[in-house]
Amino acid sequence: MRGARILGTGRALPPRVVTNAELTTRMDTTEEWIVQRTGIRERRFVDPGTGASDLGVQASRVAIERAGLTPKDIQFLVFATLSPDMFFPGCGVLVQEKMGMDTIGALDVRTQCTGFLYGLSVAEAYVKAGFYDYVLVIGAEVQSTGMDLSTAGRDVSVIFGDGGGAAVVGPSDPGRGILSSHLHSEGKYARELMAEAPASIEHPRISKEMIDAGRHYGTMNGRYVFTHAVRRFPEVIREALEANGMTLSDLSIVIPHQANLRITQAVAKALEVPPEKVFSNIEKYGNTTAASIPIALDECIEEGRIREGDIVCLAAFGSGFTWASTLIRW
């Protein structure tokens, strides 16, 4: 079986920067409170009329060009998001149309923070098996239009931002590129981090009463998320290393989902690796959910922090609960 590797990456970040200072004018909070709790100093918000598919297209154009390909070369695409342009259809088909691609398959993934890694595992499997040569994987989010930007919603709304990232996966020699992917879920914690409406179990799916109660906004049990994240991140990173006969000393860099700086710091401590081996850019962009790993990966490559032969581990934890890791020999 042939290998599969990332041929090109790209990212898209809205030009509008929203600082903590701006949020203090909309809710009862302070710069110090936000930074202490999350490590975030600013995030990006889209302009009106911009959807997750638009950010996905922008990031994809860069990734495809860097891979030395054109949109017509892409044979399958996977789009991960919790904030699609519309309830249905998914964003994958919108990207296919906006980029003028052939009538390729377009798959949408809804595992929230782990969405990009779940999508990457699909691309890995298809390419390694020879079904497709070039698969596009996108993670993009527009969180800003779905948050309660008032004091009532501050525990959640100070954390999230908008952005998109993409990667093109193609064939490689065995032993180079994506070595393995590891996916997990634990649905008994689904309600600890969720947006419960619109919902098909409700009749109607959304109502004025539901909106008045704020049931369409995301809610989070921060204590549960933190406790489980700092356990599952190290577990799934070690799982990936063990599956490939490696140890933590073999790691060149870990690129985690940018959930919260305190979680990232706790994971580095649990793994007993130096902070410089665990990449973080959350202070600039906040938590961009499915987009955070491809954005961070693209920045790492651009900054020269990943070189040929490096062992790179991507890891994520989030709503579901779901968690995942991908180990790559660059």
Short mmCIF file of C-alpha atoms in Angstrom, two decimals:
data_model
loop_
_atom_site.label_atom_id
_atom_site.label_comp_id
_atom_site.label_asym_id
_atom_site.label_seq_id
_atom_site.Cartn_x
_atom_site.Cartn_y
_atom_site.Cartn_z
CA MET A 1 0.00 0.00 0.00
CA ARG A 2 1.29 3.45 -0.89
CA GLY A 3 1.57 6.25 1.64
CA ALA A 4 -0.34 9.53 1.92
CA ARG A 5 1.11 12.93 2.72
CA ILE A 6 0.11 16.56 2.95
CA LEU A 7 1.18 18.27 -0.28
CA GLY A 8 0.07 21.82 0.53
CA THR A 9 -1.67 23.87 3.20
CA GLY A 10 -3.44 27.22 3.36
CA ARG A 11 -5.33 29.40 5.80
CA ALA A 12 -7.90 32.18 5.64
CA LEU A 13 -8.44 34.71 8.42
CA PRO A 14 -10.99 37.53 8.26
CA PRO A 15 -9.38 41.00 8.27
CA ARG A 16 -11.46 42.25 11.20
CA VAL A 17 -9.53 41.90 14.46
CA VAL A 18 -11.65 41.87 17.64
CA THR A 19 -9.59 42.63 20.72
CA ASN A 20 -10.42 41.85 24.33
CA ALA A 21 -10.76 45.59 24.84
CA GLU A 22 -13.59 45.67 22.29
CA LEU A 23 -15.39 42.84 24.08
CA THR A 24 -15.24 44.79 27.36
CA THR A 25 -17.54 47.36 25.74
CA ARG A 26 -20.15 44.66 25.08
CA MET A 27 -20.04 42.59 28.27
CA ASP A 28 -18.93 42.74 31.87
CA THR A 29 -15.36 41.46 31.55
CA THR A 30 -11.76 42.65 31.56
CA GLU A 31 -8.64 42.03 29.50
CA GLU A 32 -7.01 40.40 32.53
CA TRP A 33 -9.98 38.06 33.12
CA ILE A 34 -9.98 36.81 29.51
CA VAL A 35 -6.20 36.36 29.27
CA GLN A 36 -6.02 34.62 32.64
CA ARG A 37 -8.76 32.15 31.76
CA THR A 38 -7.95 31.50 28.10
CA GLY A 39 -4.68 33.09 26.97
CA ILE A 40 -6.59 34.86 24.18
CA ARG A 41 -5.86 38.50 23.36
CA GLU A 42 -7.72 38.86 20.06
CA ARG A 43 -9.73 36.92 17.52
CA ARG A 44 -11.12 37.45 14.01
CA PHE A 45 -14.74 38.03 13.04
CA VAL A 46 -16.09 37.87 9.48
CA ASP A 47 -17.84 40.72 7.72
CA PRO A 48 -21.58 40.29 7.18
CA GLY A 49 -22.42 37.86 4.39
CA THR A 50 -19.29 35.73 4.73
CA GLY A 51 -19.88 32.04 5.40
CA ALA A 52 -17.71 29.11 6.40
CA SER A 53 -17.63 27.98 2.76
CA ASP A 54 -16.09 31.34 1.74
CA LEU A 55 -13.27 30.93 4.25
CA GLY A 56 -12.87 27.34 3.10
CA VAL A 57 -12.53 28.44 -0.52
CA GLN A 58 -9.90 31.08 0.35
CA ALA A 59 -7.80 28.60 2.32
CA SER A 60 -8.24 25.89 -0.33
CA ARG A 61 -7.01 28.07 -3.17
CA VAL A 62 -3.74 28.61 -1.31
CA ALA A 63 -3.37 24.93 -0.35
CA ILE A 64 -4.05 23.71 -3.89
CA GLU A 65 -1.59 26.19 -5.42
CA ARG A 66 1.13 25.22 -2.91
CA ALA A 67 0.52 21.57 -3.80
CA GLY A 68 1.26 22.45 -7.43
CA LEU A 69 -2.25 21.54 -8.50
CA THR A 70 -5.43 23.17 -9.80
CA PRO A 71 -9.00 22.78 -8.48
CA LYS A 72 -9.70 20.42 -11.40
CA ASP A 73 -7.09 18.01 -10.02
CA ILE A 74 -9.00 17.50 -6.75
CA GLN A 75 -10.92 14.21 -6.84
CA PHE A 76 -12.69 14.31 -3.47
CA LEU A 77 -13.17 16.85 -0.70
CA VAL A 78 -14.01 16.75 2.99
CA PHE A 79 -15.37 19.81 4.79
CA ALA A 80 -15.37 19.94 8.60
CA THR A 81 -17.42 22.60 10.38
CA LEU A 82 -19.98 23.13 13.12
CA SER A 83 -21.10 26.41 11.52
CA PRO A 84 -22.28 25.59 7.97
CA ASP A 85 -23.63 28.30 5.71
CA MET A 86 -27.10 26.76 5.97
CA PHE A 87 -28.82 23.91 7.85
CA PHE A 88 -28.50 21.79 4.70
CA PRO A 89 -26.87 21.08 2.33
CA GLY A 90 -23.38 21.02 3.79
CA CYS A 91 -20.50 23.30 2.86
CA GLY A 92 -18.66 20.69 0.77
CA VAL A 93 -20.90 21.09 -2.26
CA LEU A 94 -20.71 24.89 -1.96
CA VAL A 95 -16.92 24.73 -2.17
CA GLN A 96 -17.16 22.38 -5.16
CA GLU A 97 -19.35 24.89 -6.99
CA LYS A 98 -17.46 28.04 -5.99
CA MET A 99 -14.12 26.57 -7.06
CA GLY A 100 -15.39 25.22 -10.36
CA MET A 101 -14.40 21.65 -9.56
CA ASP A 102 -15.61 18.62 -11.44
CA THR A 103 -18.62 16.73 -10.08
CA ILE A 104 -16.52 15.14 -7.34
CA GLY A 105 -17.72 13.70 -4.06
CA ALA A 106 -18.09 16.19 -1.21
CA LEU A 107 -18.33 14.91 2.34
CA ASP A 108 -19.23 17.01 5.38
CA VAL A 109 -17.91 16.11 8.85
CA ARG A 110 -19.62 17.20 12.08
CA THR A 111 -17.27 16.30 14.91
CA GLN A 112 -16.58 19.91 15.84
CA CYS A 113 -13.08 20.48 17.27
CA THR A 114 -11.81 17.13 15.96
CA GLY A 115 -13.43 17.63 12.55
CA PHE A 116 -10.25 18.37 10.62
CA LEU A 117 -8.48 15.27 11.97
CA TYR A 118 -11.49 13.07 11.27
CA GLY A 119 -11.51 14.49 7.73
CA LEU A 120 -7.76 13.97 7.39
CA SER A 121 -8.22 10.30 8.34
CA VAL A 122 -10.74 9.92 5.50
CA ALA A 123 -8.29 11.48 3.03
CA GLU A 124 -5.48 9.30 4.35
CA ALA A 125 -7.52 6.11 3.87
CA TYR A 126 -8.71 6.99 0.36
CA VAL A 127 -5.25 7.96 -0.87
CA LYS A 128 -3.44 5.01 0.73
CA ALA A 129 -6.00 2.61 -0.75
CA GLY A 130 -5.63 4.17 -4.20
CA PHE A 131 -9.23 5.32 -4.57
CA TYR A 132 -8.12 8.92 -5.12
CA ASP A 133 -4.83 10.66 -5.76
CA TYR A 134 -5.73 14.12 -4.47
CA VAL A 135 -8.15 14.84 -1.63
CA LEU A 136 -8.85 18.30 -0.21
CA VAL A 137 -9.56 18.56 3.53
CA ILE A 138 -11.03 21.80 4.90
CA GLY A 139 -11.81 23.06 8.39
CA ALA A 140 -13.61 26.39 8.52
CA GLU A 141 -15.80 28.18 11.02
CA VAL A 142 -17.88 31.32 11.38
CA GLN A 143 -18.50 31.39 15.13
CA SER A 144 -19.14 35.11 15.53
CA THR A 145 -22.68 35.02 14.15
CA GLY A 146 -23.75 32.31 16.61
CA MET A 147 -22.55 33.66 19.95
CA ASP A 148 -24.19 35.58 22.76
CA LEU A 149 -21.90 38.61 22.91
CA SER A 150 -23.34 39.80 26.21
CA THR A 151 -22.40 39.26 29.84
CA ALA A 152 -24.75 36.25 29.96
CA GLY A 153 -22.74 34.47 27.28
CA ARG A 154 -19.24 35.65 28.09
CA ASP A 155 -17.90 32.31 29.38
CA VAL A 156 -18.25 30.91 25.86
CA SER A 157 -18.18 33.94 23.58
CA VAL A 158 -14.77 35.29 24.64
CA ILE A 159 -13.16 32.05 23.48
CA PHE A 160 -14.21 31.64 19.86
CA GLY A 161 -13.22 33.22 16.57
CA ASP A 162 -13.64 32.79 12.81
CA GLY A 163 -11.17 31.28 10.35
CA GLY A 164 -10.46 28.57 7.83
CA GLY A 165 -7.68 26.18 6.95
CA ALA A 166 -7.12 23.54 4.30
CA ALA A 167 -4.73 20.79 3.27
CA VAL A 168 -4.30 18.75 0.10
CA VAL A 169 -3.48 15.09 0.67
CA GLY A 170 -1.77 13.07 -2.06
CA PRO A 171 0.30 9.91 -2.54
CA SER A 172 3.76 9.33 -1.12
CA ASP A 173 6.23 6.52 -0.58
CA PRO A 174 5.31 4.16 2.28
CA GLY A 175 6.66 5.32 5.62
CA ARG A 176 6.54 9.01 4.71
CA GLY A 177 3.64 11.35 5.36
CA ILE A 178 0.63 10.39 7.47
CA LEU A 179 1.66 7.37 9.52
CA SER A 180 -1.62 6.76 11.36
CA SER A 181 -4.80 8.34 12.67
CA HIS A 182 -6.56 7.57 15.96
CA LEU A 183 -10.20 8.54 16.55
CA HIS A 184 -12.34 8.32 19.70
CA SER A 185 -15.70 9.44 21.10
CA GLU A 186 -17.63 9.36 24.39
CA GLY A 187 -21.19 10.50 23.78
CA LYS A 188 -22.30 10.39 27.40
CA TYR A 189 -20.73 13.85 27.72
CA ALA A 190 -22.51 15.30 24.68
CA ARG A 191 -24.50 17.84 26.68
CA GLU A 192 -21.43 19.25 28.45
CA LEU A 193 -20.47 21.18 25.29
CA MET A 194 -23.28 21.74 22.83
CA ALA A 195 -25.70 23.98 20.98
CA GLU A 196 -29.06 22.27 21.41
CA ALA A 197 -31.10 24.18 18.82
CA PRO A 198 -32.18 24.09 16.05
CA ALA A 199 -32.94 20.44 16.71
CA SER A 200 -34.93 17.79 14.82
CA ILE A 201 -36.26 16.40 18.12
CA GLU A 202 -38.07 19.71 18.67
CA HIS A 203 -41.33 20.68 16.94
CA PRO A 204 -40.69 23.19 15.49
CA ARG A 205 -36.90 22.89 15.31
CA ILE A 206 -36.54 26.50 16.43
CA SER A 207 -39.10 28.82 17.99
CA LYS A 208 -39.30 32.27 19.52
CA GLU A 209 -39.44 30.68 22.96
CA MET A 210 -36.25 28.72 22.29
CA ILE A 211 -34.49 31.82 21.04
CA ASP A 212 -35.67 33.87 24.02
CA ALA A 213 -34.25 31.17 26.30
CA GLY A 214 -30.92 31.28 24.46
CA ARG A 215 -31.07 27.60 23.52
CA HIS A 216 -29.54 28.34 20.10
CA TYR A 217 -26.30 29.50 21.72
CA GLY A 218 -23.45 27.18 22.57
CA THR A 219 -23.09 26.14 26.21
CA MET A 220 -20.08 24.61 27.92
CA ASN A 221 -19.29 23.00 31.23
CA GLY A 222 -15.78 24.43 31.41
CA ARG A 223 -14.66 22.25 34.32
CA TYR A 224 -15.67 19.03 32.52
CA VAL A 225 -14.04 20.09 29.26
CA PHE A 226 -10.77 21.05 30.93
CA THR A 227 -10.57 17.89 33.05
CA HIS A 228 -11.24 15.55 30.14
CA ALA A 229 -9.10 17.45 27.63
CA VAL A 230 -5.95 17.38 29.75
CA ARG A 231 -6.39 13.60 30.11
CA ARG A 232 -7.37 12.70 26.55
CA PHE A 233 -4.78 14.87 24.74
CA PRO A 234 -1.75 13.07 26.24
CA GLU A 235 -3.47 9.67 25.89
CA VAL A 236 -4.15 10.02 22.18
CA ILE A 237 -0.70 11.48 21.46
CA ARG A 238 0.97 8.55 23.22
CA GLU A 239 -1.37 6.15 21.39
CA ALA A 240 -0.16 7.48 18.03
CA LEU A 241 3.49 7.21 19.03
CA GLU A 242 3.12 3.68 20.41
CA ALA A 243 1.29 2.52 17.27
CA ASN A 244 4.36 3.53 15.28
CA GLY A 245 7.00 2.24 17.66
CA MET A 246 8.02 5.72 18.80
CA THR A 247 8.36 7.60 22.07
CA LEU A 248 7.95 11.22 23.12
CA SER A 249 11.65 11.80 22.46
CA ASP A 250 10.99 11.17 18.75
CA LEU A 251 8.49 14.05 18.55
CA SER A 252 9.59 17.19 16.76
CA ILE A 253 6.43 19.20 17.45
CA VAL A 254 2.85 18.77 18.67
CA ILE A 255 0.19 20.91 17.01
CA PRO A 256 -2.91 20.68 19.21
CA HIS A 257 -6.37 22.03 18.61
CA GLN A 258 -6.30 25.56 19.99
CA ALA A 259 -8.96 25.16 22.68
CA ASN A 260 -7.51 27.18 25.53
CA LEU A 261 -3.93 28.14 26.37
CA ARG A 262 -4.32 26.67 29.86
CA ILE A 263 -5.22 23.29 28.33
CA THR A 264 -2.23 23.45 25.97
CA GLN A 265 0.10 24.27 28.86
CA ALA A 266 -1.32 21.43 30.96
CA VAL A 267 -0.85 18.99 28.08
CA ALA A 268 2.81 20.01 27.63
CA LYS A 269 3.34 19.50 31.36
CA ALA A 270 1.63 16.09 31.33
CA LEU A 271 3.77 14.95 28.40
CA GLU A 272 6.88 16.40 30.04
CA VAL A 273 7.93 18.09 26.80
CA PRO A 274 9.33 21.64 26.58
CA PRO A 275 6.77 24.35 25.76
CA GLU A 276 8.49 25.12 22.43
CA LYS A 277 7.54 21.62 21.24
CA VAL A 278 3.81 22.38 21.62
CA PHE A 279 2.64 25.01 19.14
CA SER A 280 0.19 27.71 20.20
CA ASN A 281 -1.34 30.64 18.34
CA ILE A 282 -4.57 30.96 20.32
CA GLU A 283 -3.67 34.43 21.60
CA LYS A 284 -4.13 35.78 18.03
CA TYR A 285 -7.16 33.85 16.79
CA GLY A 286 -9.03 32.33 19.72
CA ASN A 287 -10.61 28.90 19.32
CA THR A 288 -11.56 28.39 15.67
CA THR A 289 -12.82 24.83 16.28
CA ALA A 290 -12.37 22.69 13.12
CA ALA A 291 -10.16 25.38 11.58
CA SER A 292 -7.64 25.64 14.40
CA ILE A 293 -5.34 22.75 13.48
CA PRO A 294 -5.03 23.54 9.75
CA ILE A 295 -4.45 27.23 10.56
CA ALA A 296 -1.76 26.31 13.10
CA LEU A 297 -0.17 23.74 10.77
CA ASP A 298 0.02 26.29 7.96
CA GLU A 299 1.64 28.83 10.28
CA CYS A 300 4.18 26.25 11.50
CA ILE A 301 5.18 25.43 7.93
CA GLU A 302 5.39 29.11 6.97
CA GLU A 303 7.58 29.88 10.00
CA GLY A 304 9.96 27.03 9.14
CA ARG A 305 9.19 25.12 12.33
CA ILE A 306 8.61 21.88 10.41
CA ARG A 307 11.41 20.37 8.34
CA GLU A 308 11.70 17.26 6.19
CA GLY A 309 11.92 14.16 8.35
CA ASP A 310 10.31 15.76 11.42
CA ILE A 311 7.78 13.75 13.42
CA VAL A 312 4.68 15.91 13.81
CA CYS A 313 1.65 15.02 15.93
CA LEU A 314 -1.70 16.74 15.41
CA ALA A 315 -4.16 16.28 18.27
CA ALA A 316 -7.65 17.49 19.13
CA PHE A 317 -10.32 17.23 21.79
CA GLY A 318 -13.79 18.74 21.82
CA SER A 319 -17.55 18.50 21.74
CA GLY A 320 -18.98 15.02 21.66
CA PHE A 321 -16.80 14.40 23.52
CA THR A 322 -14.49 13.40 20.68
CA TRP A 323 -10.71 13.28 20.53
CA ALA A 324 -8.17 12.31 17.88
CA SER A 325 -4.56 12.35 16.80
CA THR A 326 -2.63 12.09 13.54
CA LEU A 327 1.08 11.24 13.40
CA ILE A 328 3.08 12.46 10.41
CA ARG A 329 6.64 11.95 9.22
CA TRP A 330 7.16 15.17 7.27
#
